Tab-separated table of C-alpha atoms and ligand atoms in Angstrom:
chain	number	residue	atom	x	y	z
A	4	MET	CA	-27.472	51.020	30.693
A	5	ASN	CA	-23.904	50.398	31.636
A	6	ILE	CA	-23.293	46.588	31.953
A	7	THR	CA	-20.409	44.397	32.865
A	8	VAL	CA	-20.291	40.764	32.003
A	9	VAL	CA	-17.540	38.834	33.909
A	10	GLY	CA	-16.577	35.606	32.085
A	11	THR	CA	-16.932	35.609	28.210
A	12	GLY	CA	-17.437	31.953	27.384
A	13	TYR	CA	-20.597	30.682	25.599
A	14	VAL	CA	-22.887	32.363	27.948
A	15	GLY	CA	-21.029	35.636	28.821
A	16	LEU	CA	-20.118	36.425	25.241
A	17	VAL	CA	-23.661	35.999	24.018
A	18	THR	CA	-25.130	37.745	26.925
A	19	GLY	CA	-22.909	40.700	26.468
A	20	THR	CA	-23.177	40.861	22.784
A	21	CYS	CA	-27.026	40.702	22.881
A	22	PHE	CA	-27.308	43.381	25.625
A	23	ALA	CA	-24.994	45.632	23.585
A	24	GLU	CA	-27.441	44.878	20.518
A	25	THR	CA	-30.319	46.433	22.402
A	26	GLY	CA	-28.276	49.598	22.923
A	27	ASN	CA	-26.552	49.095	26.325
A	28	HIS	CA	-22.909	49.775	26.850
A	29	VAL	CA	-21.326	46.426	27.723
A	30	VAL	CA	-17.790	45.798	29.113
A	31	CYS	CA	-16.865	42.071	28.952
A	32	VAL	CA	-14.216	41.080	31.517
A	33	ASP	CA	-12.200	37.739	31.290
A	34	ILE	CA	-9.039	36.558	32.981
A	35	ASP	CA	-7.829	34.754	29.867
A	36	GLU	CA	-5.552	37.494	28.302
A	37	LYS	CA	-5.189	35.547	24.975
A	38	LYS	CA	-8.933	35.389	24.624
A	39	VAL	CA	-9.461	39.020	25.474
A	40	LYS	CA	-6.716	40.065	22.880
A	41	ARG	CA	-8.408	38.073	20.233
A	42	MET	CA	-11.680	39.640	20.927
A	43	GLN	CA	-10.223	43.148	21.081
A	44	SER	CA	-8.781	42.427	17.604
A	45	GLY	CA	-12.333	41.529	16.343
A	46	GLU	CA	-12.081	37.755	16.569
A	47	ILE	CA	-14.808	35.526	18.157
A	48	PRO	CA	-13.255	32.774	20.165
A	49	ILE	CA	-16.274	30.440	19.906
A	50	TYR	CA	-18.381	29.101	17.161
A	51	GLU	CA	-21.918	30.233	17.603
A	52	PRO	CA	-24.296	30.923	14.628
A	53	GLY	CA	-25.313	34.561	14.122
A	54	LEU	CA	-23.008	35.916	16.795
A	55	ASP	CA	-20.450	37.209	14.275
A	56	LEU	CA	-22.894	39.774	12.812
A	57	LEU	CA	-23.864	41.160	16.183
A	58	PHE	CA	-20.366	41.058	17.555
A	59	GLU	CA	-18.929	42.946	14.608
A	60	ARG	CA	-21.585	45.570	14.674
A	61	ASN	CA	-21.490	46.383	18.375
A	62	THR	CA	-17.731	46.308	18.669
A	63	ARG	CA	-17.487	48.596	15.643
A	64	GLN	CA	-20.027	50.990	17.112
A	65	GLY	CA	-18.147	50.840	20.563
A	66	ARG	CA	-20.973	49.380	22.605
A	67	LEU	CA	-19.099	46.112	23.273
A	68	VAL	CA	-15.593	46.237	24.707
A	69	PHE	CA	-13.306	43.757	26.253
A	70	THR	CA	-10.684	43.995	29.136
A	71	THR	CA	-8.866	41.803	31.642
A	72	ASP	CA	-9.094	44.520	34.309
A	73	LEU	CA	-11.993	43.892	36.700
A	74	ALA	CA	-11.659	47.270	38.407
A	75	GLU	CA	-11.771	49.176	35.165
A	76	GLY	CA	-14.539	46.855	33.836
A	77	ILE	CA	-17.020	47.393	36.541
A	78	LYS	CA	-16.261	51.082	37.291
A	79	SER	CA	-19.322	52.568	35.661
A	80	ALA	CA	-21.559	49.378	35.597
A	81	GLU	CA	-25.021	49.520	37.006
A	82	VAL	CA	-25.521	45.720	36.565
A	83	ILE	CA	-22.686	43.126	36.806
A	84	PHE	CA	-23.370	39.694	35.314
A	85	LEU	CA	-21.265	36.777	36.576
A	86	ALA	CA	-21.134	34.318	33.692
A	87	LEU	CA	-18.380	32.148	35.198
A	88	PRO	CA	-17.650	28.441	35.004
A	89	THR	CA	-19.262	26.284	37.723
A	90	PRO	CA	-17.591	22.945	36.859
A	91	PRO	CA	-18.207	19.828	38.901
A	92	GLY	CA	-16.033	19.512	41.986
A	93	GLU	CA	-14.719	16.072	42.984
A	94	ASP	CA	-17.810	15.245	44.953
A	95	GLY	CA	-20.112	16.207	41.930
A	96	SER	CA	-21.301	19.460	43.488
A	97	ALA	CA	-20.836	22.657	41.475
A	98	ASP	CA	-17.525	24.285	42.300
A	99	LEU	CA	-18.222	27.797	43.248
A	100	LYS	CA	-14.631	29.088	43.569
A	101	TYR	CA	-14.919	31.326	40.503
A	102	ILE	CA	-18.113	32.930	41.510
A	103	LEU	CA	-17.155	33.451	45.006
A	104	GLY	CA	-13.630	34.589	44.193
A	105	VAL	CA	-14.957	37.256	41.723
A	106	ALA	CA	-17.630	38.360	44.174
A	107	ASP	CA	-14.876	38.870	46.835
A	108	ASP	CA	-12.829	40.872	44.373
A	109	ILE	CA	-15.908	42.979	43.376
A	110	SER	CA	-16.659	43.707	47.015
A	111	LYS	CA	-13.324	45.471	47.261
A	112	LEU	CA	-14.001	47.598	44.239
A	113	ILE	CA	-17.632	48.871	44.328
A	114	GLN	CA	-18.111	52.603	45.096
A	115	ASP	CA	-21.755	53.019	44.214
A	116	TYR	CA	-24.980	50.898	44.029
A	117	LYS	CA	-24.603	47.968	41.625
A	118	VAL	CA	-26.794	44.913	40.944
A	119	ILE	CA	-24.685	41.620	40.938
A	120	VAL	CA	-26.365	38.977	38.826
A	121	ASP	CA	-25.502	35.226	39.000
A	122	LYS	CA	-26.023	34.231	35.411
A	123	SER	CA	-23.974	30.906	35.859
A	124	THR	CA	-25.908	27.869	36.855
A	125	VAL	CA	-25.381	27.720	40.719
A	126	PRO	CA	-26.870	25.637	43.487
A	127	VAL	CA	-29.632	26.751	45.572
A	128	GLY	CA	-28.269	29.172	48.324
A	129	THR	CA	-25.533	30.705	46.101
A	130	ALA	CA	-27.178	34.121	45.837
A	131	GLU	CA	-27.057	34.214	49.648
A	132	LYS	CA	-23.440	33.223	49.678
A	133	VAL	CA	-22.609	35.833	47.208
A	134	HIS	CA	-24.593	38.345	49.181
A	135	ALA	CA	-22.718	37.334	52.312
A	136	ILE	CA	-19.179	37.764	50.559
A	137	LEU	CA	-20.117	41.276	49.289
A	138	ALA	CA	-21.517	42.288	52.693
A	139	ARG	CA	-18.060	41.568	54.265
A	140	ASN	CA	-16.756	44.679	52.571
A	141	LEU	CA	-19.707	46.677	51.601
A	142	SER	CA	-22.739	48.287	53.106
A	143	GLU	CA	-26.066	46.811	52.056
A	144	GLU	CA	-27.284	49.873	50.386
A	145	LEU	CA	-24.489	49.590	47.769
A	146	PHE	CA	-25.570	46.269	46.200
A	147	ASP	CA	-28.280	43.713	45.480
A	148	VAL	CA	-27.689	40.117	44.387
A	149	VAL	CA	-30.014	38.609	41.691
A	150	SER	CA	-30.240	35.109	40.456
A	151	ASN	CA	-30.852	35.135	36.751
A	152	PRO	CA	-30.295	31.632	35.277
A	153	GLU	CA	-29.604	31.390	31.711
A	154	PHE	CA	-31.608	28.876	29.468
A	155	LEU	CA	-29.889	29.431	26.039
A	156	ARG	CA	-28.793	26.456	23.980
A	157	GLU	CA	-25.507	26.338	22.294
A	158	GLY	CA	-25.906	26.363	18.477
A	159	VAL	CA	-28.967	28.644	18.686
A	160	ALA	CA	-27.782	30.789	21.548
A	161	VAL	CA	-28.303	34.156	19.944
A	162	ASP	CA	-31.878	33.342	18.982
A	163	ASP	CA	-32.616	31.963	22.412
A	164	PHE	CA	-31.219	34.958	24.149
A	165	MET	CA	-32.926	37.523	21.852
A	166	LYS	CA	-36.200	35.748	22.039
A	167	PRO	CA	-36.261	33.756	25.262
A	168	ASP	CA	-39.214	31.530	26.093
A	169	ARG	CA	-39.176	33.219	29.570
A	170	VAL	CA	-36.803	35.200	31.725
A	171	VAL	CA	-36.345	34.108	35.344
A	172	ILE	CA	-35.294	36.762	37.791
A	173	GLY	CA	-34.843	35.839	41.490
A	174	THR	CA	-34.672	38.737	43.869
A	175	ARG	CA	-36.559	40.172	46.611
A	176	SER	CA	-35.230	43.762	46.110
A	177	GLU	CA	-37.636	46.031	44.203
A	178	ARG	CA	-34.825	48.241	42.994
A	179	ALA	CA	-33.075	45.367	41.485
A	180	GLN	CA	-36.334	43.944	39.940
A	181	LYS	CA	-36.915	47.381	38.285
A	182	LEU	CA	-33.526	47.450	36.723
A	183	MET	CA	-33.723	43.796	35.496
A	184	LYS	CA	-37.159	44.358	33.953
A	185	GLN	CA	-35.884	47.569	32.203
A	186	LEU	CA	-32.876	45.515	30.846
A	187	TYR	CA	-34.976	42.535	29.663
A	188	GLU	CA	-38.056	44.330	28.294
A	189	PRO	CA	-36.707	44.568	24.669
A	190	PHE	CA	-36.279	40.742	24.508
A	191	VAL	CA	-39.797	39.929	25.575
A	192	ARG	CA	-41.852	42.270	23.281
A	193	GLN	CA	-43.784	39.406	21.858
A	194	GLY	CA	-45.218	38.815	25.187
A	195	ASN	CA	-43.036	36.056	26.605
A	196	PRO	CA	-43.012	36.394	30.419
A	197	ILE	CA	-40.482	37.577	32.951
A	198	TYR	CA	-41.035	35.685	36.036
A	199	PHE	CA	-39.956	37.160	39.294
A	200	MET	CA	-39.398	34.949	42.214
A	201	ASP	CA	-37.128	34.447	45.190
A	202	GLU	CA	-33.494	33.722	44.678
A	203	ARG	CA	-33.680	30.063	45.771
A	204	SER	CA	-36.588	29.270	43.463
A	205	ALA	CA	-34.751	30.863	40.595
A	206	GLU	CA	-31.761	28.789	41.142
A	207	MET	CA	-33.842	25.585	41.583
A	208	THR	CA	-35.780	26.342	38.372
A	209	LYS	CA	-32.628	26.075	36.246
A	210	TYR	CA	-31.595	22.737	37.698
A	211	ALA	CA	-35.084	21.394	37.554
A	212	ALA	CA	-35.416	22.339	33.891
A	213	ASN	CA	-32.048	20.894	32.831
A	214	SER	CA	-32.637	17.644	34.854
A	215	TYR	CA	-36.101	17.154	33.422
A	216	LEU	CA	-34.754	17.506	29.874
A	217	ALA	CA	-31.908	15.076	30.567
A	218	ALA	CA	-34.526	12.680	32.121
A	219	ARG	CA	-36.572	12.837	28.830
A	220	ILE	CA	-33.467	11.836	26.893
A	221	SER	CA	-32.493	9.052	29.145
A	222	PHE	CA	-36.178	7.836	29.131
A	223	MET	CA	-36.262	7.775	25.343
A	224	ASN	CA	-32.850	6.079	25.148
A	225	GLU	CA	-34.161	3.300	27.310
A	226	ILE	CA	-37.412	3.025	25.199
A	227	ALA	CA	-35.118	2.869	22.227
A	228	ASN	CA	-32.998	0.062	23.825
A	229	LEU	CA	-36.199	-1.882	24.510
A	230	CYS	CA	-37.562	-1.353	21.047
A	231	GLU	CA	-34.487	-3.063	19.614
A	232	LEU	CA	-35.253	-6.043	21.860
A	233	VAL	CA	-38.964	-6.304	21.187
A	234	GLY	CA	-38.689	-5.420	17.408
A	235	ALA	CA	-40.424	-1.972	17.626
A	236	ASN	CA	-39.260	1.021	15.763
A	237	VAL	CA	-38.526	3.988	18.091
A	238	ASP	CA	-39.160	6.641	15.440
A	239	ALA	CA	-42.730	5.566	15.137
A	240	VAL	CA	-43.045	5.246	18.782
A	241	ARG	CA	-41.627	8.808	19.271
A	242	VAL	CA	-44.091	10.443	16.959
A	243	GLY	CA	-46.903	8.353	18.236
A	244	MET	CA	-46.322	9.463	21.818
A	245	GLY	CA	-44.991	13.081	21.154
A	246	SER	CA	-48.280	14.006	19.460
A	247	ASP	CA	-49.905	13.774	22.823
A	248	SER	CA	-50.114	17.494	23.813
A	249	ARG	CA	-49.333	16.559	27.385
A	250	ILE	CA	-45.994	15.006	26.221
A	251	GLY	CA	-45.025	17.295	23.286
A	252	LYS	CA	-42.842	16.448	20.262
A	253	ARG	CA	-39.610	18.077	21.183
A	254	PHE	CA	-36.664	16.455	23.004
A	255	LEU	CA	-37.852	12.956	22.427
A	256	PHE	CA	-35.071	11.781	20.096
A	257	PRO	CA	-32.996	8.803	21.208
A	258	GLY	CA	-29.232	8.705	20.676
A	259	ILE	CA	-25.937	7.995	22.328
A	260	GLY	CA	-26.405	10.043	25.486
A	261	TYR	CA	-26.618	13.638	26.492
A	262	GLY	CA	-23.312	15.535	26.632
A	263	GLY	CA	-22.228	19.173	26.653
A	264	SER	CA	-21.177	21.448	29.437
A	265	CYS	CA	-24.514	21.711	31.208
A	266	PHE	CA	-26.808	18.506	31.397
A	267	PRO	CA	-24.092	16.058	32.863
A	268	LYS	CA	-22.805	18.489	35.471
A	269	ASP	CA	-26.201	19.979	36.317
A	270	VAL	CA	-27.822	16.650	36.922
A	271	GLN	CA	-24.961	15.565	39.031
A	272	ALA	CA	-25.005	18.803	40.994
A	273	LEU	CA	-28.750	18.552	41.739
A	274	ALA	CA	-28.143	14.877	42.873
A	275	LYS	CA	-25.520	16.144	45.134
A	276	THR	CA	-27.791	18.937	46.527
A	277	ALA	CA	-30.417	16.103	47.299
A	278	GLU	CA	-27.813	13.987	48.953
A	279	ASP	CA	-26.590	16.743	51.092
A	280	LYS	CA	-30.077	17.288	52.400
A	281	GLY	CA	-30.348	13.644	53.084
A	282	TYR	CA	-32.812	13.123	50.147
A	283	ASP	CA	-32.582	10.127	47.920
A	284	PHE	CA	-33.512	11.487	44.486
A	285	LYS	CA	-33.852	8.023	42.738
A	286	ILE	CA	-34.878	9.327	39.261
A	287	LEU	CA	-31.800	11.486	38.910
A	288	LYS	CA	-29.514	8.668	39.827
A	289	ALA	CA	-31.110	6.554	37.130
A	290	VAL	CA	-30.951	9.362	34.583
A	291	MET	CA	-27.140	9.514	35.127
A	292	ASN	CA	-26.612	5.797	35.070
A	293	VAL	CA	-28.678	5.290	31.872
A	294	ASN	CA	-26.739	8.024	30.168
A	295	LYS	CA	-23.411	6.537	31.303
A	296	THR	CA	-24.305	3.262	29.609
A	297	GLN	CA	-25.733	4.958	26.526
A	298	LYS	CA	-22.550	6.754	25.787
A	299	HIS	CA	-20.947	3.423	25.070
A	300	ARG	CA	-23.861	2.120	23.034
A	301	LEU	CA	-22.108	2.497	19.660
A	302	THR	CA	-18.990	0.931	20.966
A	303	ALA	CA	-20.916	-2.132	22.016
A	304	LYS	CA	-22.591	-2.259	18.513
A	305	ILE	CA	-19.324	-1.862	16.732
A	306	LYS	CA	-17.550	-4.593	18.803
A	307	ALA	CA	-20.464	-6.922	18.329
A	308	HIS	CA	-20.088	-6.617	14.588
A	309	LEU	CA	-16.384	-6.277	14.218
A	310	GLY	CA	-15.022	-8.028	17.288
A	311	ASP	CA	-13.685	-6.895	20.546
A	312	ASN	CA	-10.139	-6.369	19.182
A	313	LEU	CA	-10.358	-3.602	16.696
A	314	SER	CA	-6.501	-3.427	15.930
A	315	GLY	CA	-6.094	-3.203	12.169
A	316	LYS	CA	-9.483	-1.733	11.852
A	317	THR	CA	-10.193	1.849	10.880
A	318	ILE	CA	-13.419	3.600	12.013
A	319	ALA	CA	-14.622	6.712	10.338
A	320	LEU	CA	-16.334	9.240	12.608
A	321	TRP	CA	-18.916	11.772	11.327
A	322	GLY	CA	-19.356	14.469	14.077
A	323	LEU	CA	-17.383	15.247	17.213
A	324	ALA	CA	-19.178	18.232	18.733
A	325	PHE	CA	-21.744	17.222	21.572
A	326	LYS	CA	-24.483	18.530	19.335
A	327	PRO	CA	-24.751	20.196	15.820
A	328	ASN	CA	-23.908	23.862	15.267
A	329	THR	CA	-21.378	24.136	18.029
A	330	ASP	CA	-17.656	23.485	18.381
A	331	ASP	CA	-18.183	22.458	22.053
A	332	ILE	CA	-16.914	18.937	22.851
A	333	ARG	CA	-17.269	19.085	26.600
A	334	GLU	CA	-18.739	15.619	27.757
A	335	ALA	CA	-19.455	14.901	24.024
A	336	PRO	CA	-20.413	11.254	23.326
A	337	ALA	CA	-17.685	11.348	20.626
A	338	ILE	CA	-15.041	11.680	23.335
A	339	TYR	CA	-16.266	8.466	25.013
A	340	LEU	CA	-16.512	6.644	21.622
A	341	ILE	CA	-13.008	7.723	20.648
A	342	GLU	CA	-11.480	6.548	23.977
A	343	ASP	CA	-13.252	3.227	23.647
A	344	LEU	CA	-12.153	2.609	20.000
A	345	LEU	CA	-8.607	3.652	20.604
A	346	SER	CA	-8.317	1.312	23.659
A	347	ALA	CA	-9.661	-1.535	21.400
A	348	GLY	CA	-6.775	-0.794	19.056
A	349	ALA	CA	-8.888	0.937	16.206
A	350	LYS	CA	-7.558	3.814	14.062
A	351	ILE	CA	-9.940	6.711	13.895
A	352	LYS	CA	-10.512	9.088	10.907
A	353	ALA	CA	-12.948	11.850	11.848
A	354	PHE	CA	-14.602	14.867	10.360
A	355	ASP	CA	-16.705	17.606	12.026
A	356	PRO	CA	-17.552	20.923	10.643
A	357	GLU	CA	-16.485	22.954	13.650
A	358	ALA	CA	-15.111	20.792	16.398
A	359	MET	CA	-11.961	19.198	14.971
A	360	LYS	CA	-9.640	21.558	16.461
A	361	ASN	CA	-10.971	21.101	20.027
A	362	VAL	CA	-10.678	17.397	19.695
A	363	GLN	CA	-7.252	17.502	18.331
A	364	ALA	CA	-6.245	19.602	21.446
A	365	VAL	CA	-7.366	16.532	23.584
A	366	PHE	CA	-6.093	13.605	21.359
A	367	GLY	CA	-3.390	15.032	19.357
A	368	ASP	CA	-2.483	12.818	16.502
A	369	GLY	CA	-4.364	9.910	18.135
A	370	VAL	CA	-7.259	10.848	15.874
A	371	GLN	CA	-6.723	11.527	12.224
A	372	MET	CA	-8.876	14.562	11.068
A	373	ALA	CA	-10.191	14.651	7.411
A	374	GLN	CA	-10.764	17.578	5.132
A	375	ASP	CA	-14.315	16.595	4.578
A	376	GLN	CA	-16.810	14.008	5.481
A	377	TYR	CA	-16.064	11.738	2.409
A	378	GLU	CA	-12.340	11.863	2.977
A	379	ALA	CA	-12.891	10.362	6.389
A	380	LEU	CA	-14.397	7.217	4.789
A	381	ILE	CA	-11.491	6.367	2.535
A	382	GLY	CA	-10.398	2.780	3.518
A	383	ALA	CA	-12.448	2.738	6.721
A	384	ASP	CA	-13.984	-0.501	7.880
A	385	ALA	CA	-17.097	1.243	9.121
A	386	LEU	CA	-18.571	4.602	9.642
A	387	ALA	CA	-19.969	5.718	13.090
A	388	ILE	CA	-22.356	8.712	13.005
A	389	VAL	CA	-21.918	10.597	16.140
A	390	THR	CA	-23.416	14.272	15.700
A	391	GLU	CA	-26.399	15.047	13.674
A	392	TRP	CA	-24.933	17.894	11.598
A	393	SER	CA	-27.217	18.739	8.676
A	394	VAL	CA	-24.487	18.155	6.227
A	395	PHE	CA	-24.672	14.416	7.017
A	396	ARG	CA	-28.288	14.090	6.487
A	397	THR	CA	-28.377	13.585	2.761
A	398	PRO	CA	-25.052	12.358	1.514
A	399	SER	CA	-24.266	10.488	-1.622
A	400	PHE	CA	-24.591	6.891	-0.591
A	401	GLU	CA	-23.007	5.744	-3.778
A	402	VAL	CA	-19.794	7.765	-3.038
A	403	MET	CA	-19.923	6.470	0.513
A	404	LYS	CA	-19.993	2.868	-0.658
A	405	GLN	CA	-17.099	3.470	-3.014
A	406	LEU	CA	-14.865	4.936	-0.353
A	407	LEU	CA	-15.649	2.655	2.597
A	408	LYS	CA	-13.767	-0.601	2.696
A	409	ASN	CA	-17.093	-2.251	3.695
A	410	PRO	CA	-20.474	-0.568	3.536
A	411	VAL	CA	-21.123	-0.536	7.191
A	412	ILE	CA	-22.670	2.187	9.174
A	413	PHE	CA	-23.321	2.557	12.861
A	414	ASP	CA	-25.718	5.489	13.260
A	415	GLY	CA	-25.978	7.025	16.726
A	416	ARG	CA	-28.567	9.646	15.605
A	417	ASN	CA	-30.928	7.706	13.309
A	418	LEU	CA	-30.223	10.037	10.352
A	419	TYR	CA	-31.415	7.636	7.617
A	420	ASP	CA	-34.425	5.770	6.687
A	421	VAL	CA	-33.830	1.942	7.627
A	422	GLU	CA	-35.504	0.636	4.423
A	423	LEU	CA	-33.483	3.066	2.242
A	424	MET	CA	-30.275	1.803	3.742
A	425	GLU	CA	-31.361	-1.794	3.088
A	426	ASP	CA	-32.104	-0.905	-0.665
A	427	LYS	CA	-28.686	0.897	-0.909
A	428	GLY	CA	-26.983	-2.347	0.275
A	429	PHE	CA	-25.499	-1.080	3.605
A	430	TYR	CA	-25.151	-2.943	6.758
A	431	TYR	CA	-26.948	-0.396	8.968
A	432	GLU	CA	-27.422	-0.328	12.724
A	433	SER	CA	-29.079	2.710	14.460
A	434	ILE	CA	-30.656	3.353	17.763
A	435	GLY	CA	-33.914	1.658	18.739
A	436	ARG	CA	-34.633	0.413	15.168
A	437	ASN	CA	-34.047	-2.888	13.382
A	438	THR	CA	-30.643	-3.602	11.857
A	439	VAL	CA	-30.526	-4.367	8.189
A	440	GLY	CA	-27.911	-5.705	5.917
B	523	NAD	N1	-22.823	26.753	27.850
B	523	NAD	C1	-24.119	26.723	27.942
B	523	NAD	O1	-24.895	26.364	26.951
B	523	NAD	C2	-24.858	27.345	29.212
B	523	NAD	C3	-26.224	27.532	29.164
B	523	NAD	C4	-26.838	27.992	30.379
B	523	NAD	C5	-26.120	28.078	31.449
B	523	NAD	N2	-24.739	27.878	31.424
B	523	NAD	C6	-23.918	28.088	32.723
B	523	NAD	O2	-23.205	29.447	32.603
B	523	NAD	C7	-22.025	29.305	33.209
B	523	NAD	C8	-20.918	29.634	32.248
B	523	NAD	O3	-20.833	28.680	31.241
B	523	NAD	P1	-19.994	28.850	29.851
B	523	NAD	O4	-20.354	27.625	28.914
B	523	NAD	O5	-20.300	30.151	29.278
B	523	NAD	O6	-18.531	28.699	30.403
B	523	NAD	P2	-17.239	28.842	29.592
B	523	NAD	O7	-16.221	27.952	30.166
B	523	NAD	O8	-17.483	28.750	28.141
B	523	NAD	O9	-16.730	30.338	30.026
B	523	NAD	C9	-16.336	30.771	31.139
B	523	NAD	C10	-15.420	31.911	30.934
B	523	NAD	O10	-15.050	32.570	32.206
B	523	NAD	C11	-13.659	33.101	32.191
B	523	NAD	N3	-13.311	33.051	33.659
B	523	NAD	C12	-12.805	32.100	34.467
B	523	NAD	N4	-12.428	32.695	35.581
B	523	NAD	C13	-12.583	34.000	35.567
B	523	NAD	C14	-12.315	35.110	36.472
B	523	NAD	N5	-11.937	34.913	37.685
B	523	NAD	N6	-12.573	36.355	35.811
B	523	NAD	C15	-13.057	36.553	34.683
B	523	NAD	N7	-13.261	35.575	33.848
B	523	NAD	C16	-13.146	34.293	34.207
B	523	NAD	C17	-13.022	31.875	31.490
B	523	NAD	O11	-11.866	32.366	30.852
B	523	NAD	C18	-14.029	31.621	30.357
B	523	NAD	O12	-13.868	32.631	29.200
B	523	NAD	C19	-21.833	27.940	33.824
B	523	NAD	O13	-22.274	28.071	35.071
B	523	NAD	C20	-22.826	27.154	32.896
B	523	NAD	O14	-23.373	26.074	33.646
B	523	NAD	C21	-24.127	27.485	30.331
C-alpha cells in the first residue's frame, strides 16, 4: 500500500518505519526541514532502540522516504496518517491547530479517495472536526476519517508497534475498515485483536488508558508515601498486591512522578473534556495533584537532609530522561528536580546515557554534564537517582564511595536493596522504604 505519515516524531517515524518494514511504500512528511534533511541523509533524529536497523533497511530499499512537500508526499497515498503534536493549550485542552491545519491543507490537495487517520492523541469529537474541515473542499466520496490511537511506549516503541496488544480502529466506513484491517493484519498474526468501534469511542479509549495508567502511578506513589510514615516497605506491598490477578504486577512501581509527552498532557486534556461537559472528574484531579507533589519529592528529601539552602553544595544526578531507553525529557521529573536544586543554590553534575543533549538545550551551562556516571560523582555532596537506566542498577559501590564527598544517595527509583546499602555504609533514602545510614 502507499502510505503517507505526516509528522515524523516519536510516533510518526516509528509508524512510518514499521509500515515500510511490512512491505508498504511510505512517505514521511515533516515541516522541520533540518530534521527531514537529516533523515534523508540516513540519520535518525530520535533515540529509539531497534529503530536504526529497520530505518536503515527500509530507506536503503527505497520503501521509506522523506519530504517537506505535503502535496508531493500525499499524491499517491491511499492512507494518510496524522502523527502531529497535540500539546496542551493554555486551558489544558489538547491544541488541535496542527491536526486541523494539516487537514485543511490536505483538503485542497486530494484528487482521489484517501483515508485520513488520526494517529495523534486527540479529544473526543476530533475525527468529526477533521471530517468537517475536509468536507469544506472535498466531496464525501473522496475521503474517510479514521481514529486510530497509538499505544506504543517510548523506549520499546518498535516492539510495541510490531506486536501491539491490540489495535483500535474507530470508523463507521466499511471501505476504510477494510483498508485498515489489511494494513494492520501483519502486526497481529499472533492473534492479538483489532477492535473496530466508532470514532468517539476510539478517541476515548486512548485517554481512558493513559489516565488509568497515570492513576495507578499516583496511587502507588501515595501508598509509598504512607509506607514511609507507617514503617512499611512499599516493595513488599507492591509484590503482595500485584500478585492478585485482578490487579496485575505491572505499572505498580512508585517513584518521583510520571512525566513524558503523554501522561501529563493526556490526563489534563481528559479533565478539561470533563469540565467542558460540566462533569467533575474528581479522580483525575487527584491524579494530577499527587503527581505535581511527587515530582518534588526528592527535593524535599534532599533539603531535609542537607538544608534548604544548597549553595556550596553539589548534587550528582543519575538519569535525566523521563524514563529509561529514551532521550525524551518532556515533563521529565529530572527537569523539576534541576529547577528546584538550582533555585536552592546547588550545583548539578549530571549523567544520562541518551538525554544530556536535550537537557543542555534547556539549561545550557546551568547543568554540568559528565562523561559517565562515575565522573558525575566526583566531589558531589550527594547522588540523586532520577531515571532507572539499567546501567545504574549494579554499580561499584566502592568506587561510588571513593568519589562522592559524602556517601549519600537519594534514590527516586528504588534501585538498590536497603539492607545492602546499610551494609555498604551509605546514607540511603528511597521512596516508600525506610531510610538507613
Ligand atoms: N510519544 C509517544 O510515546 C506517544 C505515544 C502515543 C501517542 N502519542 C501521540 O502522538 C502524537 C505525536 O506525538 P510525538 O511524540 O510523535 O510528537 P513529536 O513532537 O515527537 O513529533 C511531531 C512531529 O510533527 C512535526 N510537525 C509539526 N507540525 C507539522 C506540520 N504542519 N506538518 C508536518 N509535520 C509537522 C514536527 O516537526 C515533529 O517532527 C501526539 O498527539 C501524542 O500525544 C505519542
